[in-house]
Structure formats: structure tokens, C-alpha cells
């Protein structure tokens, strides 16, 4: 149930940025309302071991890290509800946000709606998602035991997913459109050291080939250097080619770049007073859990400052 009252702080998104903002805002006694979107917990909830979040020398599983942040925010009084944000109005007296067809008024808003996995845009994509096509190895990897699978991409996500999938699959083909990975050196070293992973360089997937039951059976590949085409048998395609920011609701209303990333000034400020921005929704460079958390913290502190100026005696 959504509140009909004027909220002090609404936070859109419950990934690392949104939850950190919720911890800070709740600890400042602002009782923030967190709107969890289509992917509660954000990208960390679908990842495996996080080795670079400070404070966990042995690493920590992404879902556990997120659950801890969620609990921490709740402990201080953050409230959570599931709602999809579809529209925004920052120009009237109060900031308004449309969540599940209902307009909510709030004094301050923190947009931390993150980014969603990108797919290749090939024929039958929608139909095949969940039938041998996915962007989440952690969610679906265990379904593909002792069968060949492929991962598409050359970044840290592709490296991480490939390594994770070697626990289950008989073979992991890593299909990358160039001949060099973009992933960090440590991840590349692990990929190249793993005998179950076979990189296929300079190659793109041009077609998904389902079986008669509509499950993925193979992919058609094209070498971008030679234009040579071939078919590769795989039971599942794991797409790890990056993310698109979740900013549809703010199109034409907040400043964004050509790819839809929100443009923040002074790290977390939008063009509207009381509207702040945090995390991957505005970060096309670093996209790390720790940078998202840092922006979430800054956004909540700015929201607190903004509110205290509105109500100097409260
Ligand atoms: P990314 O770094 O943007 O890499 C995306 C990869 O997909 C690139 O190799 C890119 O190729 C490829 N690609 C993009 N569009 C494509 C298309 N249409 N067809 C085929 N290939 C395509 O994304 P990411 O791997 O999701 O990582 C995002 C951020 O999260 C990064 O900052 C990364 O460091 C971080 N991350 C860190 C960890 C970790 O530290 N353990 C784990 C996961 C993610 P090109 O290289 O040719 O551009």
C-alpha cells in the first residue's frame, strides 16, 4: 500500500545507491519511502562474489550484501514498497512522482533507479528470455549442468559470468566482438586460466536458433573480420553486454545524455531543487557498488540539508 500523505523523502530504487541513501536518510530521522522497482536489490542481487567492496577481505555474495543493506535501512526506519515509477513532475510546488498509476507528493526525491541489462536485439529475443536466453548467470546458471553454454560480452560481467558458469556447464564459450577483453586484468587472467572457457574472438551472434519446443539449441555466429558464419550448439546464451539506465520516466524532464544517463551537477544534484540523483542511473564511467553507495550517501545528505532549509525549526 502506498502512502497518500506528503512524504519527506522518496527514494526510487533499492540497489546499492538507493539502499545507502535509505540508510542515511533513515538515520537522519526522515523515514524515507523506498520504491523498489522491477529488480529489487538492483544489479548486486544478480551477481556472485563481490571482491572489491571495502570491508570484506574474503569477498561477500552480492545478494547477501544487498540484504544486509536492506536490513540496515529498515533498522533505522526506512519503509519499502514495490512500485514501478512511470512519470515525474519536478516543476510544481512539491516534487511529484507517479508510482503504479498513483501520484505521490514528496518534499525530496532521490532517483537511484539504476540500469537494466541490455540484450542483443535479435529476432525472437522476447520469446526466448527464460528459455535459454538470460542476462543472469547467478539466477539461471544451475539449470545448465553438463551442457555447453555461451556468454556474450568482453567486460567484467562477461568474465564473472563465464567463471561462475564453469561450475555447471560442460563448456563455456565466451563470444566477444573484438580480440581484447575490456574486463579488468585480474578477471581476464582468471578467464584465460580456466580450461572450461573458450574465448571466441572478433565474433558476434547474429541469430538465436531454438529447438522445436522453443528452447535455445544453438546460435549463429559471424566472424566480423572474415565474415565467415557458423552455427554453435549451446543450451543457453548469457548476455553480458552492459546496461541501459532506467530513466524512461524522466525523459524530457531531467537532463540526460544521448544514452539516457541522467546528468547530475555537484555529483548528485538535478536541475530541480529537492531532486537528487545517485548511482548507475547517472554514472556511465565507474558503475561500481562502492561508487553507487557513495553517491547514495551524498544524495541523502543533500536531501537532508535541503529539507532542513525548508523547515529550519523542525
Ligand atoms: P561493460 O564494461 O560496458 O562491458 C560490456 C561488454 O559488452 C564490452 O566488452 C562490449 O564490447 C560488449 N558489448 C556491448 N554492446 C555489445 C553488443 N551490442 N554486441 C556485442 N557486444 C557488446 O559492461 P559490464 O561488463 O556489465 O560492466 C559494467 C561495469 O560494472 C564495469 O565498470 C565493470 O568494471 C563493473 N563490474 C565489475 C565487476 C567486478 O569488479 N567483479 C563485475 C561486473 C561488473 P567492447 O569491449 O567492444 O565495447
mmCIF file of C-alpha atoms and ligand atoms in Angstrom:
data_model
loop_
_atom_site.group_PDB
_atom_site.id
_atom_site.type_symbol
_atom_site.label_atom_id
_atom_site.label_comp_id
_atom_site.label_asym_id
_atom_site.label_seq_id
_atom_site.Cartn_x
_atom_site.Cartn_y
_atom_site.Cartn_z
ATOM 1 C CA UNK A 1 0.000 0.000 0.000
ATOM 2 C CA UNK A 2 1.368 3.394 -0.923
ATOM 3 C CA UNK A 3 1.021 6.364 1.368
ATOM 4 C CA UNK A 4 -1.354 9.208 0.390
ATOM 5 C CA UNK A 5 0.445 11.739 2.596
ATOM 6 C CA UNK A 6 3.171 14.117 1.635
ATOM 7 C CA UNK A 7 6.385 12.175 2.041
ATOM 8 C CA UNK A 8 9.572 13.779 3.275
ATOM 9 C CA UNK A 9 11.893 11.672 1.149
ATOM 10 C CA UNK A 10 11.075 9.170 -1.563
ATOM 11 C CA UNK A 11 13.894 7.046 -2.900
ATOM 12 C CA UNK A 12 13.393 5.396 -6.261
ATOM 13 C CA UNK A 13 15.365 2.165 -6.480
ATOM 14 C CA UNK A 14 16.688 -0.352 -3.977
ATOM 15 C CA UNK A 15 20.132 -1.165 -5.333
ATOM 16 C CA UNK A 16 23.350 -0.122 -3.702
ATOM 17 C CA UNK A 17 22.750 3.626 -4.249
ATOM 18 C CA UNK A 18 19.093 3.588 -3.162
ATOM 19 C CA UNK A 19 19.748 1.493 -0.059
ATOM 20 C CA UNK A 20 22.708 3.601 1.045
ATOM 21 C CA UNK A 21 20.563 6.706 0.590
ATOM 22 C CA UNK A 22 17.851 4.945 2.637
ATOM 23 C CA UNK A 23 20.307 4.154 5.473
ATOM 24 C CA UNK A 24 21.474 7.772 5.665
ATOM 25 C CA UNK A 25 18.012 9.313 5.291
ATOM 26 C CA UNK A 26 16.508 6.911 7.830
ATOM 27 C CA UNK A 27 19.322 7.544 10.280
ATOM 28 C CA UNK A 28 18.586 11.271 9.908
ATOM 29 C CA UNK A 29 15.029 10.501 11.074
ATOM 30 C CA UNK A 30 13.476 11.230 7.694
ATOM 31 C CA UNK A 31 11.639 7.914 7.472
ATOM 32 C CA UNK A 32 12.224 7.572 3.715
ATOM 33 C CA UNK A 33 9.884 5.603 1.494
ATOM 34 C CA UNK A 34 11.847 3.360 -0.875
ATOM 35 C CA UNK A 35 10.115 2.391 -4.108
ATOM 36 C CA UNK A 36 11.550 -0.943 -5.174
ATOM 37 C CA UNK A 37 11.298 -1.354 -8.890
ATOM 38 C CA UNK A 38 11.251 -4.288 -11.268
ATOM 39 C CA UNK A 39 14.559 -5.606 -9.945
ATOM 40 C CA UNK A 40 14.575 -5.196 -6.150
ATOM 41 C CA UNK A 41 18.149 -5.056 -4.903
ATOM 42 C CA UNK A 42 19.418 -3.891 -8.278
ATOM 43 C CA UNK A 43 22.327 -5.446 -10.101
ATOM 44 C CA UNK A 44 24.100 -6.730 -6.989
ATOM 45 C CA UNK A 45 21.169 -9.044 -6.360
ATOM 46 C CA UNK A 46 22.037 -10.972 -9.513
ATOM 47 C CA UNK A 47 25.770 -11.084 -9.094
ATOM 48 C CA UNK A 48 28.069 -13.592 -7.395
ATOM 49 C CA UNK A 49 31.030 -12.894 -5.151
ATOM 50 C CA UNK A 50 31.817 -9.203 -4.733
ATOM 51 C CA UNK A 51 35.524 -8.966 -4.021
ATOM 52 C CA UNK A 52 36.064 -5.234 -4.202
ATOM 53 C CA UNK A 53 33.539 -3.812 -1.754
ATOM 54 C CA UNK A 54 35.656 -2.430 1.099
ATOM 55 C CA UNK A 55 35.404 -4.208 4.419
ATOM 56 C CA UNK A 56 35.030 -7.786 3.185
ATOM 57 C CA UNK A 57 38.518 -9.242 2.735
ATOM 58 C CA UNK A 58 37.119 -12.629 1.754
ATOM 59 C CA UNK A 59 34.503 -11.032 -0.523
ATOM 60 C CA UNK A 60 30.757 -11.166 0.023
ATOM 61 C CA UNK A 61 27.951 -12.521 -2.153
ATOM 62 C CA UNK A 62 26.086 -9.699 -3.903
ATOM 63 C CA UNK A 63 22.614 -10.790 -2.686
ATOM 64 C CA UNK A 64 23.907 -11.038 0.903
ATOM 65 C CA UNK A 65 25.458 -7.573 0.714
ATOM 66 C CA UNK A 66 22.184 -6.148 -0.571
ATOM 67 C CA UNK A 67 20.131 -7.969 2.061
ATOM 68 C CA UNK A 68 22.391 -6.552 4.780
ATOM 69 C CA UNK A 69 21.937 -3.019 3.422
ATOM 70 C CA UNK A 70 18.178 -3.544 3.260
ATOM 71 C CA UNK A 71 18.078 -4.714 6.895
ATOM 72 C CA UNK A 72 20.301 -1.827 7.953
ATOM 73 C CA UNK A 73 17.978 0.711 6.301
ATOM 74 C CA UNK A 74 14.907 -0.941 7.884
ATOM 75 C CA UNK A 75 16.553 -0.903 11.311
ATOM 76 C CA UNK A 76 16.710 2.878 11.138
ATOM 77 C CA UNK A 77 13.127 3.239 9.912
ATOM 78 C CA UNK A 78 13.176 3.154 6.105
ATOM 79 C CA UNK A 79 9.927 1.922 4.566
ATOM 80 C CA UNK A 80 9.771 -0.220 1.432
ATOM 81 C CA UNK A 81 7.096 -0.814 -1.167
ATOM 82 C CA UNK A 82 7.073 -2.323 -4.649
ATOM 83 C CA UNK A 83 6.092 0.201 -7.285
ATOM 84 C CA UNK A 84 7.045 0.983 -10.842
ATOM 85 C CA UNK A 85 7.741 4.668 -11.436
ATOM 86 C CA UNK A 86 6.225 5.841 -14.702
ATOM 87 C CA UNK A 87 6.195 9.643 -14.542
ATOM 88 C CA UNK A 88 7.695 12.586 -12.729
ATOM 89 C CA UNK A 89 6.870 16.248 -12.170
ATOM 90 C CA UNK A 90 9.606 18.342 -10.584
ATOM 91 C CA UNK A 91 8.335 21.764 -11.517
ATOM 92 C CA UNK A 92 5.299 22.297 -9.285
ATOM 93 C CA UNK A 93 5.250 23.260 -5.595
ATOM 94 C CA UNK A 94 6.204 19.780 -4.493
ATOM 95 C CA UNK A 95 8.025 17.091 -6.339
ATOM 96 C CA UNK A 96 5.578 14.511 -7.648
ATOM 97 C CA UNK A 97 6.237 11.021 -8.780
ATOM 98 C CA UNK A 98 3.851 8.579 -10.421
ATOM 99 C CA UNK A 99 4.182 5.098 -8.987
ATOM 100 C CA UNK A 100 1.884 2.299 -10.148
ATOM 101 C CA UNK A 101 -0.526 4.865 -11.659
ATOM 102 C CA UNK A 102 -0.737 6.847 -8.430
ATOM 103 C CA UNK A 103 0.825 10.306 -7.989
ATOM 104 C CA UNK A 104 2.845 10.679 -4.770
ATOM 105 C CA UNK A 105 3.931 14.046 -3.368
ATOM 106 C CA UNK A 106 7.276 14.368 -1.690
ATOM 107 C CA UNK A 107 9.477 17.151 -0.388
ATOM 108 C CA UNK A 108 12.645 15.475 -1.603
ATOM 109 C CA UNK A 109 13.263 12.785 -4.148
ATOM 110 C CA UNK A 110 16.327 10.626 -4.687
ATOM 111 C CA UNK A 111 16.435 8.907 -8.056
ATOM 112 C CA UNK A 112 18.551 5.766 -7.813
ATOM 113 C CA UNK A 113 16.761 3.647 -10.374
ATOM 114 C CA UNK A 114 19.961 2.047 -11.695
ATOM 115 C CA UNK A 115 20.351 0.344 -15.013
ATOM 116 C CA UNK A 116 18.944 -2.796 -16.634
ATOM 117 C CA UNK A 117 20.675 -5.491 -18.625
ATOM 118 C CA UNK A 118 20.922 -4.887 -22.344
ATOM 119 C CA UNK A 119 20.089 -7.602 -24.873
ATOM 120 C CA UNK A 120 21.270 -8.049 -28.443
ATOM 121 C CA UNK A 121 18.049 -7.048 -30.199
ATOM 122 C CA UNK A 122 17.844 -10.194 -32.337
ATOM 123 C CA UNK A 123 14.761 -11.952 -33.671
ATOM 124 C CA UNK A 124 12.708 -13.983 -31.131
ATOM 125 C CA UNK A 125 14.526 -12.381 -28.189
ATOM 126 C CA UNK A 126 11.435 -11.691 -26.088
ATOM 127 C CA UNK A 127 10.136 -15.237 -26.579
ATOM 128 C CA UNK A 128 13.460 -16.857 -25.717
ATOM 129 C CA UNK A 129 14.148 -14.983 -22.490
ATOM 130 C CA UNK A 130 13.759 -17.671 -19.825
ATOM 131 C CA UNK A 131 14.056 -20.418 -22.463
ATOM 132 C CA UNK A 132 17.793 -20.472 -22.884
ATOM 133 C CA UNK A 133 18.348 -16.739 -23.068
ATOM 134 C CA UNK A 134 19.154 -14.733 -19.959
ATOM 135 C CA UNK A 135 21.308 -11.934 -18.584
ATOM 136 C CA UNK A 136 21.745 -13.507 -15.162
ATOM 137 C CA UNK A 137 24.152 -16.394 -14.651
ATOM 138 C CA UNK A 138 23.524 -16.418 -10.898
ATOM 139 C CA UNK A 139 19.797 -16.852 -11.451
ATOM 140 C CA UNK A 140 19.863 -19.399 -14.263
ATOM 141 C CA UNK A 141 23.328 -20.967 -14.402
ATOM 142 C CA UNK A 142 22.449 -24.014 -12.310
ATOM 143 C CA UNK A 143 19.794 -25.075 -14.860
ATOM 144 C CA UNK A 144 22.509 -25.789 -17.406
ATOM 145 C CA UNK A 145 24.502 -28.693 -15.951
ATOM 146 C CA UNK A 146 26.877 -30.617 -18.230
ATOM 147 C CA UNK A 147 25.773 -28.815 -21.377
ATOM 148 C CA UNK A 148 27.603 -26.181 -23.458
ATOM 149 C CA UNK A 149 26.589 -22.552 -22.952
ATOM 150 C CA UNK A 150 27.885 -19.224 -24.191
ATOM 151 C CA UNK A 151 28.408 -15.788 -22.701
ATOM 152 C CA UNK A 152 28.327 -12.713 -24.944
ATOM 153 C CA UNK A 153 30.487 -9.713 -23.996
ATOM 154 C CA UNK A 154 34.024 -8.808 -23.029
ATOM 155 C CA UNK A 155 33.653 -6.816 -19.799
ATOM 156 C CA UNK A 156 33.894 -7.738 -16.128
ATOM 157 C CA UNK A 157 30.329 -9.069 -16.141
ATOM 158 C CA UNK A 158 31.071 -11.422 -19.037
ATOM 159 C CA UNK A 159 34.245 -12.598 -17.283
ATOM 160 C CA UNK A 160 32.482 -13.094 -13.973
ATOM 161 C CA UNK A 161 29.532 -14.913 -15.522
ATOM 162 C CA UNK A 162 31.812 -17.182 -17.566
ATOM 163 C CA UNK A 163 33.788 -18.171 -14.483
ATOM 164 C CA UNK A 164 30.626 -18.800 -12.475
ATOM 165 C CA UNK A 165 29.102 -20.919 -15.247
ATOM 166 C CA UNK A 166 32.109 -23.264 -15.308
ATOM 167 C CA UNK A 167 30.677 -24.732 -12.071
ATOM 168 C CA UNK A 168 27.787 -26.193 -14.050
ATOM 169 C CA UNK A 169 28.271 -26.195 -17.811
ATOM 170 C CA UNK A 170 30.410 -28.686 -19.723
ATOM 171 C CA UNK A 171 31.900 -25.810 -21.727
ATOM 172 C CA UNK A 172 31.585 -22.025 -21.681
ATOM 173 C CA UNK A 173 32.169 -20.174 -24.954
ATOM 174 C CA UNK A 174 32.963 -16.516 -24.393
ATOM 175 C CA UNK A 175 31.894 -14.678 -27.528
ATOM 176 C CA UNK A 176 33.357 -11.210 -27.897
ATOM 177 C CA UNK A 177 33.118 -8.807 -30.808
ATOM 178 C CA UNK A 178 36.773 -7.733 -30.513
ATOM 179 C CA UNK A 179 40.043 -9.569 -29.901
ATOM 180 C CA UNK A 180 40.665 -7.986 -26.493
ATOM 181 C CA UNK A 181 38.554 -8.041 -23.387
ATOM 182 C CA UNK A 182 37.579 -4.844 -21.623
ATOM 183 C CA UNK A 183 37.455 -6.687 -18.272
ATOM 184 C CA UNK A 184 39.966 -5.922 -15.502
ATOM 185 C CA UNK A 185 43.304 -7.715 -15.753
ATOM 186 C CA UNK A 186 42.647 -9.946 -12.733
ATOM 187 C CA UNK A 187 39.371 -11.172 -14.235
ATOM 188 C CA UNK A 188 40.960 -11.728 -17.646
ATOM 189 C CA UNK A 189 43.720 -13.795 -16.057
ATOM 190 C CA UNK A 190 41.163 -15.994 -14.335
ATOM 191 C CA UNK A 191 39.210 -16.445 -17.555
ATOM 192 C CA UNK A 192 42.289 -17.420 -19.568
ATOM 193 C CA UNK A 193 43.450 -19.817 -16.850
ATOM 194 C CA UNK A 194 40.163 -21.698 -16.844
ATOM 195 C CA UNK A 195 40.234 -24.633 -19.269
ATOM 196 C CA UNK A 196 36.456 -24.844 -19.472
ATOM 197 C CA UNK A 197 36.246 -21.367 -21.014
ATOM 198 C CA UNK A 198 36.906 -20.988 -24.731
ATOM 199 C CA UNK A 199 37.022 -17.404 -25.984
ATOM 200 C CA UNK A 200 35.721 -16.832 -29.499
ATOM 201 C CA UNK A 201 37.182 -13.521 -30.650
ATOM 202 C CA UNK A 202 36.007 -10.993 -33.250
ATOM 203 C CA UNK A 203 32.643 -12.671 -33.349
ATOM 204 C CA UNK A 204 29.022 -11.637 -32.993
ATOM 205 C CA UNK A 205 25.834 -13.627 -32.516
ATOM 206 C CA UNK A 206 23.542 -12.991 -35.477
ATOM 207 C CA UNK A 207 20.722 -15.426 -34.737
ATOM 208 C CA UNK A 208 19.242 -17.499 -31.923
ATOM 209 C CA UNK A 209 18.262 -20.992 -33.052
ATOM 210 C CA UNK A 210 15.570 -22.599 -30.888
ATOM 211 C CA UNK A 211 14.548 -26.262 -30.972
ATOM 212 C CA UNK A 212 11.015 -27.430 -31.748
ATOM 213 C CA UNK A 213 9.974 -26.806 -28.116
ATOM 214 C CA UNK A 214 11.133 -23.182 -28.268
ATOM 215 C CA UNK A 215 14.233 -23.757 -26.108
ATOM 216 C CA UNK A 216 17.641 -22.447 -27.192
ATOM 217 C CA UNK A 217 19.566 -25.071 -29.166
ATOM 218 C CA UNK A 218 22.280 -23.111 -30.969
ATOM 219 C CA UNK A 219 23.408 -19.698 -32.124
ATOM 220 C CA UNK A 220 24.559 -18.444 -35.493
ATOM 221 C CA UNK A 221 27.902 -16.662 -35.315
ATOM 222 C CA UNK A 222 29.667 -14.302 -37.678
ATOM 223 C CA UNK A 223 33.358 -13.513 -37.567
ATOM 224 C CA UNK A 224 33.499 -9.743 -38.051
ATOM 225 C CA UNK A 225 36.984 -9.919 -39.632
ATOM 226 C CA UNK A 226 36.349 -12.655 -42.186
ATOM 227 C CA UNK A 227 32.533 -12.551 -42.385
ATOM 228 C CA UNK A 228 32.616 -16.341 -42.017
ATOM 229 C CA UNK A 229 29.430 -17.728 -40.479
ATOM 230 C CA UNK A 230 28.881 -20.872 -38.456
ATOM 231 C CA UNK A 231 26.499 -22.483 -36.030
ATOM 232 C CA UNK A 232 27.442 -23.240 -32.416
ATOM 233 C CA UNK A 233 25.420 -25.630 -30.236
ATOM 234 C CA UNK A 234 24.593 -24.049 -26.878
ATOM 235 C CA UNK A 235 21.777 -24.739 -24.434
ATOM 236 C CA UNK A 236 21.797 -21.199 -23.092
ATOM 237 C CA UNK A 237 23.032 -17.760 -24.100
ATOM 238 C CA UNK A 238 24.071 -15.481 -21.246
ATOM 239 C CA UNK A 239 24.122 -11.897 -22.484
ATOM 240 C CA UNK A 240 26.560 -9.628 -20.604
ATOM 241 C CA UNK A 241 26.927 -6.593 -22.862
ATOM 242 C CA UNK A 242 26.278 -3.840 -20.358
ATOM 243 C CA UNK A 243 23.254 -1.974 -19.120
ATOM 244 C CA UNK A 244 20.899 0.843 -20.048
ATOM 245 C CA UNK A 245 19.930 3.412 -17.419
ATOM 246 C CA UNK A 246 16.340 3.240 -16.148
ATOM 247 C CA UNK A 247 15.327 6.798 -16.957
ATOM 248 C CA UNK A 248 12.238 6.480 -19.161
ATOM 249 C CA UNK A 249 10.031 8.204 -16.583
ATOM 250 C CA UNK A 250 12.286 11.292 -16.603
ATOM 251 C CA UNK A 251 12.682 11.693 -20.377
ATOM 252 C CA UNK A 252 12.204 15.308 -21.446
ATOM 253 C CA UNK A 253 12.035 16.385 -17.791
ATOM 254 C CA UNK A 254 15.520 15.890 -16.404
ATOM 255 C CA UNK A 255 18.804 16.490 -18.202
ATOM 256 C CA UNK A 256 20.186 13.307 -19.709
ATOM 257 C CA UNK A 257 22.821 12.388 -22.249
ATOM 258 C CA UNK A 258 22.240 10.680 -25.602
ATOM 259 C CA UNK A 259 22.257 7.231 -23.960
ATOM 260 C CA UNK A 260 19.726 8.221 -21.316
ATOM 261 C CA UNK A 261 22.099 8.627 -18.347
ATOM 262 C CA UNK A 262 20.919 11.421 -16.049
ATOM 263 C CA UNK A 263 23.294 14.369 -15.852
ATOM 264 C CA UNK A 264 23.999 15.456 -12.294
ATOM 265 C CA UNK A 265 25.795 18.601 -11.203
ATOM 266 C CA UNK A 266 27.827 18.677 -7.978
ATOM 267 C CA UNK A 267 27.737 14.867 -8.041
ATOM 268 C CA UNK A 268 24.060 14.355 -7.111
ATOM 269 C CA UNK A 269 22.021 17.479 -7.927
ATOM 270 C CA UNK A 270 19.397 17.683 -10.666
ATOM 271 C CA UNK A 271 18.017 20.873 -12.190
ATOM 272 C CA UNK A 272 15.139 20.811 -9.673
ATOM 273 C CA UNK A 273 15.663 21.752 -6.036
ATOM 274 C CA UNK A 274 14.885 18.759 -3.844
ATOM 275 C CA UNK A 275 15.513 16.220 -6.602
ATOM 276 C CA UNK A 276 18.746 14.291 -6.281
ATOM 277 C CA UNK A 277 20.351 11.577 -8.377
ATOM 278 C CA UNK A 278 22.553 8.652 -7.316
ATOM 279 C CA UNK A 279 24.238 5.565 -8.689
ATOM 280 C CA UNK A 280 24.378 3.907 -12.087
ATOM 281 C CA UNK A 281 21.421 5.932 -13.360
ATOM 282 C CA UNK A 282 23.883 8.830 -13.654
ATOM 283 C CA UNK A 283 27.211 7.006 -13.856
ATOM 284 C CA UNK A 284 28.454 5.828 -17.209
ATOM 285 C CA UNK A 285 32.082 5.706 -16.082
ATOM 286 C CA UNK A 286 32.657 3.838 -12.811
ATOM 287 C CA UNK A 287 29.476 1.782 -12.259
ATOM 288 C CA UNK A 288 30.823 0.186 -9.096
ATOM 289 C CA UNK A 289 28.885 -0.818 -5.990
ATOM 290 C CA UNK A 290 31.080 1.418 -3.876
ATOM 291 C CA UNK A 291 30.681 4.485 -6.121
ATOM 292 C CA UNK A 292 26.913 3.943 -6.200
ATOM 293 C CA UNK A 293 26.907 3.715 -2.401
ATOM 294 C CA UNK A 294 28.960 6.917 -2.199
ATOM 295 C CA UNK A 295 26.522 8.772 -4.429
ATOM 296 C CA UNK A 296 23.597 7.405 -2.408
ATOM 297 C CA UNK A 297 25.185 8.767 0.755
ATOM 298 C CA UNK A 298 25.804 12.190 -0.836
ATOM 299 C CA UNK A 299 22.254 12.362 -2.229
ATOM 300 C CA UNK A 300 20.717 11.596 1.180
ATOM 301 C CA UNK A 301 22.933 14.172 2.901
ATOM 302 C CA UNK A 302 21.970 16.800 0.312
ATOM 303 C CA UNK A 303 18.290 15.884 0.712
ATOM 304 C CA UNK A 304 18.641 16.287 4.468
ATOM 305 C CA UNK A 305 20.284 19.718 4.006
ATOM 306 C CA UNK A 306 17.580 20.756 1.577
ATOM 307 C CA UNK A 307 14.811 19.718 3.986
ATOM 308 C CA UNK A 308 16.407 21.450 6.931
ATOM 309 C CA UNK A 309 16.404 24.699 4.941
ATOM 310 C CA UNK A 310 12.699 24.195 4.204
ATOM 311 C CA UNK A 311 11.900 23.516 7.851
ATOM 312 C CA UNK A 312 14.587 25.282 9.874
ATOM 313 C CA UNK A 313 12.763 24.739 13.189
ATOM 314 C CA UNK A 314 11.604 21.151 12.763
HETATM 315 P P1 LIG B 1 30.915 -3.151 -19.877
HETATM 316 O O1 LIG B 1 32.165 -2.970 -19.099
HETATM 317 O O2 LIG B 1 30.272 -1.963 -20.514
HETATM 318 O O3 LIG B 1 31.221 -4.247 -20.984
HETATM 319 C C1 LIG B 1 30.274 -4.569 -21.950
HETATM 320 C C2 LIG B 1 30.914 -5.517 -22.931
HETATM 321 O O4 LIG B 1 29.907 -5.909 -23.859
HETATM 322 C C3 LIG B 1 32.055 -4.903 -23.709
HETATM 323 O O5 LIG B 1 33.100 -5.836 -23.838
HETATM 324 C C4 LIG B 1 31.425 -4.565 -25.047
HETATM 325 O O6 LIG B 1 32.286 -4.694 -26.120
HETATM 326 C C5 LIG B 1 30.348 -5.626 -25.174
HETATM 327 N N1 LIG B 1 29.198 -5.156 -25.940
HETATM 328 C C6 LIG B 1 28.473 -4.020 -25.759
HETATM 329 N N2 LIG B 1 27.463 -3.955 -26.638
HETATM 330 C C7 LIG B 1 27.551 -5.062 -27.412
HETATM 331 C C8 LIG B 1 26.790 -5.560 -28.482
HETATM 332 N N3 LIG B 1 25.707 -4.918 -28.954
HETATM 333 N N4 LIG B 1 27.155 -6.735 -29.037
HETATM 334 C C9 LIG B 1 28.228 -7.420 -28.560
HETATM 335 N N5 LIG B 1 28.997 -6.994 -27.532
HETATM 336 C C10 LIG B 1 28.657 -5.826 -26.962
HETATM 337 O O7 LIG B 1 29.756 -3.812 -19.012
HETATM 338 P P2 LIG B 1 29.852 -4.848 -17.777
HETATM 339 O O8 LIG B 1 30.776 -5.948 -18.073
HETATM 340 O O9 LIG B 1 28.433 -5.155 -17.448
HETATM 341 O O10 LIG B 1 30.477 -3.976 -16.608
HETATM 342 C C11 LIG B 1 29.834 -2.755 -16.205
HETATM 343 C C12 LIG B 1 30.611 -2.137 -15.061
HETATM 344 O O11 LIG B 1 30.492 -2.954 -13.896
HETATM 345 C C13 LIG B 1 32.105 -2.014 -15.359
HETATM 346 O O12 LIG B 1 32.555 -0.807 -14.807
HETATM 347 C C14 LIG B 1 32.703 -3.197 -14.632
HETATM 348 O O13 LIG B 1 34.025 -2.959 -14.215
HETATM 349 C C15 LIG B 1 31.764 -3.334 -13.439
HETATM 350 N N6 LIG B 1 31.743 -4.731 -12.985
HETATM 351 C C16 LIG B 1 32.728 -5.094 -12.113
HETATM 352 C C17 LIG B 1 32.799 -6.391 -11.672
HETATM 353 C C18 LIG B 1 33.895 -6.781 -10.741
HETATM 354 O O14 LIG B 1 34.691 -5.922 -10.387
HETATM 355 N N7 LIG B 1 33.994 -8.017 -10.324
HETATM 356 C C19 LIG B 1 31.876 -7.356 -12.112
HETATM 357 C C20 LIG B 1 30.901 -6.965 -13.022
HETATM 358 C C21 LIG B 1 30.851 -5.633 -13.457
HETATM 359 P P3 LIG B 1 33.524 -3.683 -26.344
HETATM 360 O O15 LIG B 1 34.545 -4.079 -25.328
HETATM 361 O O16 LIG B 1 33.916 -3.938 -27.748
HETATM 362 O O17 LIG B 1 32.969 -2.316 -26.119
#
